[in-house]
XYZ file of C-alpha atoms in Angstrom:
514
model
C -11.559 -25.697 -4.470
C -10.434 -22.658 -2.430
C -11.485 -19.329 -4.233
C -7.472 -17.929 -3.775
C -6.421 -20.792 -6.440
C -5.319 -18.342 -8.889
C -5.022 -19.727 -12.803
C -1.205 -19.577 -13.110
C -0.099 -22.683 -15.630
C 2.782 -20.758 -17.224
C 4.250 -19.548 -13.795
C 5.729 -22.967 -12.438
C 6.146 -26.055 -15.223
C 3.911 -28.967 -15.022
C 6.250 -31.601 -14.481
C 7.163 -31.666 -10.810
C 10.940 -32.841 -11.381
C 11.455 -30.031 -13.990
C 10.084 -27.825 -10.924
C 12.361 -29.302 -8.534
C 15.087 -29.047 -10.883
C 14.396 -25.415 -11.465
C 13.923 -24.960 -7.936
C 17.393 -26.897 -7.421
C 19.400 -24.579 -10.170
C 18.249 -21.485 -8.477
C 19.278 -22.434 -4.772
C 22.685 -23.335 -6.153
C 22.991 -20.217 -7.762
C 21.501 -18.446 -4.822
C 24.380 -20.020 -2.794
C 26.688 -19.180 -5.373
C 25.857 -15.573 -5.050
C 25.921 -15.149 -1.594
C 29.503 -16.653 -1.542
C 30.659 -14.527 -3.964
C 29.364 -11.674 -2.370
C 30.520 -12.918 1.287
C 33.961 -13.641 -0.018
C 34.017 -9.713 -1.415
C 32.662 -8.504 1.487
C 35.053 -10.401 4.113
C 37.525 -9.181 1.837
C 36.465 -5.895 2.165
C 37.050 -5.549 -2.222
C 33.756 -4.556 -3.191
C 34.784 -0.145 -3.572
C 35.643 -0.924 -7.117
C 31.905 -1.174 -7.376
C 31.787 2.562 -6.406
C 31.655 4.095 -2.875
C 28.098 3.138 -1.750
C 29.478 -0.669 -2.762
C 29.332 -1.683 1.370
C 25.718 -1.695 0.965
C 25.404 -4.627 -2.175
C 25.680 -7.420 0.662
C 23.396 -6.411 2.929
C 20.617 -5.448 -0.369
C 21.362 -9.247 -1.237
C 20.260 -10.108 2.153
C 17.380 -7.982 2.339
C 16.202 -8.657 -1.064
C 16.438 -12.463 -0.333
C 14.506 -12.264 2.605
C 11.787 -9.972 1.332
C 10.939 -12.116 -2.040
C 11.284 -15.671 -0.828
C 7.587 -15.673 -0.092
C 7.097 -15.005 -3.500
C 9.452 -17.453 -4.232
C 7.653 -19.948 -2.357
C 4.464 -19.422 -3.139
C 5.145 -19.900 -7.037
C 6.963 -23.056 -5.933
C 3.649 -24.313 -4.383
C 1.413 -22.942 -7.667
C -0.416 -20.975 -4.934
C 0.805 -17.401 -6.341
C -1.505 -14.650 -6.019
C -0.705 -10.860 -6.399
C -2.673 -9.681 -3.817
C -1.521 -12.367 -1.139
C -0.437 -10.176 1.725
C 2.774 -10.825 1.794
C 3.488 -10.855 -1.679
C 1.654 -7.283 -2.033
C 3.649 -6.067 0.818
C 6.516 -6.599 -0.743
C 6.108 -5.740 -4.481
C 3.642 -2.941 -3.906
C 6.215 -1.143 -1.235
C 8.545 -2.753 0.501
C 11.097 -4.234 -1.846
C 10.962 -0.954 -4.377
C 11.271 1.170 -1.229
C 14.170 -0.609 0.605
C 16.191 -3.118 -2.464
C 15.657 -1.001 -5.321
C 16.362 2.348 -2.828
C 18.937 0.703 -1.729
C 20.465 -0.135 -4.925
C 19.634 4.032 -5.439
C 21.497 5.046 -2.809
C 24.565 2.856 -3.620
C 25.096 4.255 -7.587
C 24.282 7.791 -6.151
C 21.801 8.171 -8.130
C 19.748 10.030 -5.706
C 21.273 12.926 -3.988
C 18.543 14.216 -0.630
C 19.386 16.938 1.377
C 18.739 14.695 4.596
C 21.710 11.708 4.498
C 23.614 14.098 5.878
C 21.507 13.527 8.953
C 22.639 9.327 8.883
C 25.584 9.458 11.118
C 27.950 7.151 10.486
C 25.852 5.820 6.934
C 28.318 2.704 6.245
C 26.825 1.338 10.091
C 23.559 2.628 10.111
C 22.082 2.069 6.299
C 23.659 -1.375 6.794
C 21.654 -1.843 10.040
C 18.169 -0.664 8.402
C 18.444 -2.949 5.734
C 18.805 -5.523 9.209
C 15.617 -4.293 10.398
C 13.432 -4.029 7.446
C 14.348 -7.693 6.682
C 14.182 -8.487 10.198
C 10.449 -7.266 9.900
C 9.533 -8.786 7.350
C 10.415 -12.111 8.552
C 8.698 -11.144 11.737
C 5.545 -10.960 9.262
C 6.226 -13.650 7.442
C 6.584 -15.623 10.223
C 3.027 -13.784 11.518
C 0.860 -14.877 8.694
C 2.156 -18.660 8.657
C 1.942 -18.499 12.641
C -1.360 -20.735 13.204
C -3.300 -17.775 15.179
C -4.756 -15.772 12.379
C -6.298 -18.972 11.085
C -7.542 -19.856 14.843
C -9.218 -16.823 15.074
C -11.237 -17.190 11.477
C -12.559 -20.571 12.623
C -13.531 -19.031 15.693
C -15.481 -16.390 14.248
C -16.591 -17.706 11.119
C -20.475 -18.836 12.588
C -21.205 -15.210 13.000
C -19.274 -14.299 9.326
C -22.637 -13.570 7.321
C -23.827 -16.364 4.677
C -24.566 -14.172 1.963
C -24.445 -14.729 -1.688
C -25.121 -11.792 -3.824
C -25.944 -12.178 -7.706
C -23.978 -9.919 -9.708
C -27.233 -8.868 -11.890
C -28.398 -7.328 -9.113
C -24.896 -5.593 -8.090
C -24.853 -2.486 -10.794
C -27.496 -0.609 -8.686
C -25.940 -0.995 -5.461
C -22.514 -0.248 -6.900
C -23.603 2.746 -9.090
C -25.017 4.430 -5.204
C -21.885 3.692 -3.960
C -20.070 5.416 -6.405
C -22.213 8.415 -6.607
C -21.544 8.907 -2.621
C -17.786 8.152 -3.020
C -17.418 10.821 -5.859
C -19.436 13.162 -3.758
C -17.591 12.171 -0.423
C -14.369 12.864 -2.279
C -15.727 16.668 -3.206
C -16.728 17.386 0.349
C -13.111 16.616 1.506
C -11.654 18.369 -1.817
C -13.548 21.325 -0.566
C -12.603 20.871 3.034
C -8.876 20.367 3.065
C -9.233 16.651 3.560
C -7.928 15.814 0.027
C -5.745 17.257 -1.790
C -2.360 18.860 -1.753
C -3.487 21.026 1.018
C -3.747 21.111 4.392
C -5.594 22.622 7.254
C -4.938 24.908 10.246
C -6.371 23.128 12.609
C -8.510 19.879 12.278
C -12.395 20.291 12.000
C -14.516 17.724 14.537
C -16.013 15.565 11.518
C -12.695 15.767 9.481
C -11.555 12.135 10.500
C -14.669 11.133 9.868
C -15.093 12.502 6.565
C -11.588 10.720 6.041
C -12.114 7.540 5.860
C -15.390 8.002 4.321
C -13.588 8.624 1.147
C -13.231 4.456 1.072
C -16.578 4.550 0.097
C -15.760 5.228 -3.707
C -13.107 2.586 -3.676
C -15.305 -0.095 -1.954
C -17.871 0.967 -4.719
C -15.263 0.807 -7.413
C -13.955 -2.691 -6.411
C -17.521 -4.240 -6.536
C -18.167 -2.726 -10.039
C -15.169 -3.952 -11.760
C -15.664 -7.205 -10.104
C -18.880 -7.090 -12.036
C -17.750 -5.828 -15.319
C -14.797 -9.008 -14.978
C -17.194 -11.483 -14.304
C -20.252 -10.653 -16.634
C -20.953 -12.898 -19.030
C -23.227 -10.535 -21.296
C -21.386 -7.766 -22.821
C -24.433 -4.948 -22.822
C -24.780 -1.100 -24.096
C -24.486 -0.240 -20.010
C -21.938 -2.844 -19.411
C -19.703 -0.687 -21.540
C -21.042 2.894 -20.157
C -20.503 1.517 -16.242
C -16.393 0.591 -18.170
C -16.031 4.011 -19.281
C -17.294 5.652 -16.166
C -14.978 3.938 -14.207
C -11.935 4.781 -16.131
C -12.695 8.067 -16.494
C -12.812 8.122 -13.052
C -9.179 6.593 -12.557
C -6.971 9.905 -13.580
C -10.010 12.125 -12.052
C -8.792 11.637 -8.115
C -5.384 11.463 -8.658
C -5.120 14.586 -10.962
C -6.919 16.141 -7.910
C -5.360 15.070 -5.143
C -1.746 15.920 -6.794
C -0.423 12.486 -5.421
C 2.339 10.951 -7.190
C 1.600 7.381 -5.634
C -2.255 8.164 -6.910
C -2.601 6.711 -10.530
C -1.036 3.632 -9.249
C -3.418 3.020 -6.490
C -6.341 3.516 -8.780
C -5.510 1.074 -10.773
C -5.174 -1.283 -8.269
C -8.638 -2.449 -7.888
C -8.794 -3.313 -11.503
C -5.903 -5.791 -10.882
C -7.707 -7.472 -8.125
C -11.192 -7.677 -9.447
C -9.474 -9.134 -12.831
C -7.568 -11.492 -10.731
C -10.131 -12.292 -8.668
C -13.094 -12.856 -10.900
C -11.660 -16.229 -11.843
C -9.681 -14.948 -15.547
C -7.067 -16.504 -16.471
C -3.677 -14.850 -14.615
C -0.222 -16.550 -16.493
C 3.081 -14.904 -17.391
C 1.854 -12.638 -19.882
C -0.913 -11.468 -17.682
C 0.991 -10.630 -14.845
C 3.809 -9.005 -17.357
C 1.244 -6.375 -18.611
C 0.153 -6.133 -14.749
C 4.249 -5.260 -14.051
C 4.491 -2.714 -17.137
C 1.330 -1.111 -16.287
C 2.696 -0.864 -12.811
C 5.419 0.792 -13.318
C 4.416 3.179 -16.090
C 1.725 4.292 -13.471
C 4.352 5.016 -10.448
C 6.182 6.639 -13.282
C 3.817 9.208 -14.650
C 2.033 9.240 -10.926
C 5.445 10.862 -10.282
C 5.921 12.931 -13.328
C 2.232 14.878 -12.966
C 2.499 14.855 -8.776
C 6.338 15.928 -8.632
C 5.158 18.780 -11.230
C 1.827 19.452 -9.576
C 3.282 20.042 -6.143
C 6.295 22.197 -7.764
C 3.714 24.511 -9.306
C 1.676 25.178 -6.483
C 4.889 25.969 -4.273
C 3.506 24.559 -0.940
C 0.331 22.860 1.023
C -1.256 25.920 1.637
C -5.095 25.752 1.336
C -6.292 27.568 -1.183
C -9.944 28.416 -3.196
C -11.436 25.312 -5.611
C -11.134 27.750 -8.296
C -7.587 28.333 -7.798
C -7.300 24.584 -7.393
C -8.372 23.706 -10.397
C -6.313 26.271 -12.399
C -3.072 24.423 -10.466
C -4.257 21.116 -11.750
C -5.088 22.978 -15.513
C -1.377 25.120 -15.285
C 0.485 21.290 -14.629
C -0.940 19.565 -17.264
C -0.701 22.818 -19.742
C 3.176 22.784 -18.567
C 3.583 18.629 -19.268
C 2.134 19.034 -22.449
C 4.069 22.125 -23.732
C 7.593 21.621 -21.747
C 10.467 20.165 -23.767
C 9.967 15.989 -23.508
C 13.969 15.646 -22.870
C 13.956 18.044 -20.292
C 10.833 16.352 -18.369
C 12.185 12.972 -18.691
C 15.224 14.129 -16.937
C 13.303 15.219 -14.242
C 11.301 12.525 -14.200
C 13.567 10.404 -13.715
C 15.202 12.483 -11.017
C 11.672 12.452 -8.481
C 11.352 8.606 -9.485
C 15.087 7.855 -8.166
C 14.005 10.082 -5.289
C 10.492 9.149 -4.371
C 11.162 5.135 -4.933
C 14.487 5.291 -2.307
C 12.636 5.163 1.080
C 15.707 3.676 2.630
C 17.782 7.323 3.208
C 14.447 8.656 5.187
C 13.970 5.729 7.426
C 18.407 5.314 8.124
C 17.875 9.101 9.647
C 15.480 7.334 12.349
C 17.736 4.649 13.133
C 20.499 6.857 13.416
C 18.801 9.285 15.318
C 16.127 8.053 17.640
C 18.020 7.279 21.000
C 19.387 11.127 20.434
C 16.107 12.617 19.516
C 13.885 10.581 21.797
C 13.905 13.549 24.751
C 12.678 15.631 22.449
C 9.729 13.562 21.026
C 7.178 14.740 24.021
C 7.342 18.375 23.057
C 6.229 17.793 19.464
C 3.205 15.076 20.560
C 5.731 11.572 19.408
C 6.198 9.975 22.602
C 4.009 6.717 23.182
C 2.168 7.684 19.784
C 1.646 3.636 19.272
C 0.448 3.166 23.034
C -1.231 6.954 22.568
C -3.089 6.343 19.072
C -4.299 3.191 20.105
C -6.268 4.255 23.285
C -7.650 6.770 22.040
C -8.537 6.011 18.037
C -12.278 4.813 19.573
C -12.979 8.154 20.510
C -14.418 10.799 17.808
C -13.135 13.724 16.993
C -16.796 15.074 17.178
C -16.970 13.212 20.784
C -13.874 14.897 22.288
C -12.967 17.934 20.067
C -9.687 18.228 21.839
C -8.423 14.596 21.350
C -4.421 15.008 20.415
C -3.044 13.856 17.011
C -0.428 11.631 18.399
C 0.998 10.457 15.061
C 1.662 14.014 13.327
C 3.763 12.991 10.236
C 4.740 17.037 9.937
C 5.829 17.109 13.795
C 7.999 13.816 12.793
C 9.396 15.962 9.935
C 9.917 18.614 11.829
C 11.849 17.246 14.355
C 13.513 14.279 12.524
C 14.518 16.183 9.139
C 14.390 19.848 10.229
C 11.671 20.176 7.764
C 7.598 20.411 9.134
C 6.178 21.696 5.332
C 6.318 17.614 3.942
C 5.633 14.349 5.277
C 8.690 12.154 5.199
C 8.466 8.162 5.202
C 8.800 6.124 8.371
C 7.517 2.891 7.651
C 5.969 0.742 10.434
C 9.607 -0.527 10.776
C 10.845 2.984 12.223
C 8.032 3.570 13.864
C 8.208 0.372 16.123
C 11.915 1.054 16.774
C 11.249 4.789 17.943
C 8.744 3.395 20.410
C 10.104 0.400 21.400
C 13.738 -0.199 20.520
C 14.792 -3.217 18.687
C 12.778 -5.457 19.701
C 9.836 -3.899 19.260
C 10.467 -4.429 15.269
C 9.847 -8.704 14.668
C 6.702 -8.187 17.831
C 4.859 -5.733 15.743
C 5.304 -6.926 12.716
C 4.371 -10.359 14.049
C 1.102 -9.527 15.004
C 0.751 -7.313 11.634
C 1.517 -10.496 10.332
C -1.353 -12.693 12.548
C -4.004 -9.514 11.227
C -2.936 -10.089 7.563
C -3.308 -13.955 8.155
C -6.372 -13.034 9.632
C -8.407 -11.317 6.798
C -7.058 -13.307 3.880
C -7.962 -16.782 5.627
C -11.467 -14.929 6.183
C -12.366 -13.618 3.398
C -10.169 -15.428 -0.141
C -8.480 -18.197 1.132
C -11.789 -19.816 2.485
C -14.051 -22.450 1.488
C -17.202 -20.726 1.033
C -16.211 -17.712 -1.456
C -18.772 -15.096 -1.829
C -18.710 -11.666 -3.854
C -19.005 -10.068 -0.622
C -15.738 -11.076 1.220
C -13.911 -10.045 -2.233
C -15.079 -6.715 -2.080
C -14.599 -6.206 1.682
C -10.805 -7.794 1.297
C -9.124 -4.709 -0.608
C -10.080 -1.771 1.416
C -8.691 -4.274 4.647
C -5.409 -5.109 2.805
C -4.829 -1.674 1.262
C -5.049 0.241 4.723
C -2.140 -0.879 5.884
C 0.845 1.516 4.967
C 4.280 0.293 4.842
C 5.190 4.113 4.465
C 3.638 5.566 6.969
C 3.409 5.028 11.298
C 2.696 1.865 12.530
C 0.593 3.507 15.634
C -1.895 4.586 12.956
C -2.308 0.959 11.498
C -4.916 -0.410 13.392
C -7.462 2.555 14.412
C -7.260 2.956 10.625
C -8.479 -0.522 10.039
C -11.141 -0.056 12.796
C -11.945 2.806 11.340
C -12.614 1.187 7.735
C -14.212 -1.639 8.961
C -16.665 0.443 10.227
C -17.304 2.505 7.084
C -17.393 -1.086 5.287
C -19.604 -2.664 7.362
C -22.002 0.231 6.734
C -21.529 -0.284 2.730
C -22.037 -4.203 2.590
C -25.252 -4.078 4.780
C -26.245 -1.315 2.550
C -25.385 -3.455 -1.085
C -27.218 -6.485 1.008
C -30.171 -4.666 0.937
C -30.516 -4.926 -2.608
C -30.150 -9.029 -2.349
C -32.831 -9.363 0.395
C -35.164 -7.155 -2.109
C -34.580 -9.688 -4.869
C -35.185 -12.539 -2.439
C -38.557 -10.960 -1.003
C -39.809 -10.687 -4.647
C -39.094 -14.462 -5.537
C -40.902 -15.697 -2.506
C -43.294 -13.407 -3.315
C -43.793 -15.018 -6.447
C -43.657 -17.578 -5.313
């Protein structure tokens, strides 16, 4: 049996004609929908809905294209939360785009920058087009035979190892330890935090992506606290230390998106250590979700309000930001901090406004995109993401997300969304959208065909799968995609020949028993 067969009984019945049935109902009703909708829209009736109601239609659309994966993949009993494209689109893409959408239609979130979306009833219209044009483009990517091609052809050099998870705690622990102290080293040197630099130091990239080190360490650990069968006096010490350490990084970092990626690698490890993962599992997993992007927002909306700006300042004075926020959460007025809340969630969540302002601006702004280093930065990023910072000092950040503000929203002091969408259509026009995310799509294929959906599971490939999902940002460029996943794979590499280390040494002792 394939080690991505997730338990999930209660998510599709047992009885195949119920399931067709079901599955039967809900196209009906699907078509029902759209021709209800269709007929409004031809008839050009939908304003009684309010004045954003042009936009229901073409969320319909988007929304349909963006979850049938899901859809389909429950319909097969092969449902897995962390199946690329099923991530992709819960963990980002549909809150970001349907749900923003849906935002933007009640007016519920009012941003300084849609007056920037000329023409909005054409161009939010045509964003929704592309986003659900990409993701088709990726869908299409990962079911494309060539990321599967490409395992078989490398799989006699994948490494046959088979770790035993008594020996894993060690290993892990280290791994930790250097993460947590990685994580200072960039607290104290800009890297992290709600700060920025002046200019960028020669080891800074570097010391970057050498913060994955405490999540590659983290994912290993709780796949060993899932799967242990002995509950021990350390097994519950190595539980505590981890959450502890869950609020620690993003109560540091001032990240409203923060709490909800730590808890992330719980889900997987628990998913992927073989438990049981039905309705009421996945429920709590939704819940838990959203209260995380909820008070992830709430803390990092407050944090960043009470600090007044990225400017780099002392630890000390740091610290006394991240002691003032939580001082100010605790003693405010609940009402008056659920209002607000609420506010930044509306706010943060619609990333369809932000990316509409490229559409409707990039043929304008595109003679401009050379002065503020934008032009090529896909082409740019990836010819020159091999090269060091420490090698060539001078190397030019191509993909500057406070240059993009700058120029795109009048506004270089934040770092506005583009999504891999945008960035494709700055770069390359329309077309440029289903190619890239087609090969995204062929990479994604790629690692889970590698390294889950295989027939020779090891702990290994589970811990080396999350960091190589999780690096690619549906929020951010797409230039900076892959030299970020070269750029991990190195740092992983380094970590699993490193926890291997600790399997030979158990290996050499039995034959030396022996």
């Amino acid at each position: 049996m394939r080690s991505h067969a997730i338990s999930s009984d209660l998510f599709i019945p047992r009885d195949r004609r119920r399931s067709g049935l079901l599955l039967a109902v809900l196209v009906l009703w699907g078509i029902v929908a759209a021709a209800f909708f269709g007929l409004l829209w031809v008839s050009s009736d939908l304003s009684f809905l309010g004045p954003g109601s042009y936009l229901l239609p073409w969320i319909l659309l988007s929304a349909t294209c963006i979850l049938s994966p899901t859809a389909y993949l429950l319909y097969k009993r092969r449902f897995d939360p962390f199946h690329p494209l099923v991530f992709a689109a819960w963990s980002y893409i549909f809150p970001a785009f349907v749900v923003g959408g849906v935002i933007i239609s009640m007016g519920w979130a009012d941003r300084y920058f849609t007056s920037f979306i000329t023409d909005p009833e054409y161009n939010l219209p045509l964003t929704l087009v592309y986003i659900s044009v990409g993701y088709l483009a990726l869908t299409a990517g990962f079911f494309s035979p060539v990321g599967t091609y490409i395992t078989r052809l490398i799989d006699r050099w994948t490494p046959k190892w088979q770790w035993s998870l008594d020996r894993m705690r060690l290993p892990g622990v280290l791994l930790l330890l250097a993460g947590v102290a990685f994580n200072f080293i960039g607290f104290v040197q800009g890297v992290l935090g709600y700060q920025k630099t002046t200019e960028l130091g020669v080891f800074d990239g570097l010391l970057f992506f050498l913060l994955t080190v405490l999540t590659i360490g983290s994912v290993l650990l709780w796949l060993v606290v899932f799967s242990a069968r002995e509950r021990t006096a350390i097994h519950y010490l190595l539980i505590a230390v981890l959450l502890a350490l869950v609020p620690l990084r993003p109560a540091m970092e001032g990240s409203r998106s923060g709490l909800f990626t730590a808890l992330l690698p719980i889900a997987m490890a628990y998913v992927y250590s073989g438990r049981k993962f039905n309705w009421r599992i996945g429920t709590l997993f939704a819940i838990g979700g959203s209260l995380a992007v909820f008070i992830g927002i709430t803390y990092g909306t407050t944090f960043r309000n009470i600090k007044g700006s990225e400017e780099r300042i002392n630890s000390g004075e740091y610290l006394g930001q991240v002691v003032a926020t939580v001082d100010y959460l605790s003693q405010e007025d609940t009402s008056l901090i659920l209002q607000q809340s609420v506010e930044a969630t509306a706010q943060r969540i619609d990333n369809l406004s932000s990316v509409a302002v490229v559409v409707a601006n990039y043929e304008a702004l595109a003679p401009y995109e050379a002065s503020y280093g934008l032009q090529n930065n896909i082409f740019n990023d990836l010819s020159t993401s091999l090269v060091p910072r420490f090698v060539w000092p001078d190397k030019p950040q191509t993909s500057d997300p406070r240059a993009y503000s700058d120029l795109y929203f009048n506004f270089g002091d934040n770092s506005f969304a583009i999504s891999p969408f945008g960035d494709l259509l700055r770069n390359f026009g329309p077309l440029g959208v289903p190619i890239g995310m087609l090969v995204l799509g062929i990479y994604l294929r790629f690692i889970y065909a590698a390294l889950i959906d295989t027939a020779t599971p090891a702990l290994w490939k589970k811990v080396a799968y999350f960091p190589l999902l999780t690096v690619v940002s549906y929020e951010g460029f797409f230039a900076t995609i892959f030299p970020s996943i070269i750029r991990t794979a190195f740092v992983l590499v380094i970590c699993l020949l490193f926890v291997n280390l600790f399997s030979l040494q158990k290996r050499t002792a039995v034959q030396g028993a022996g």
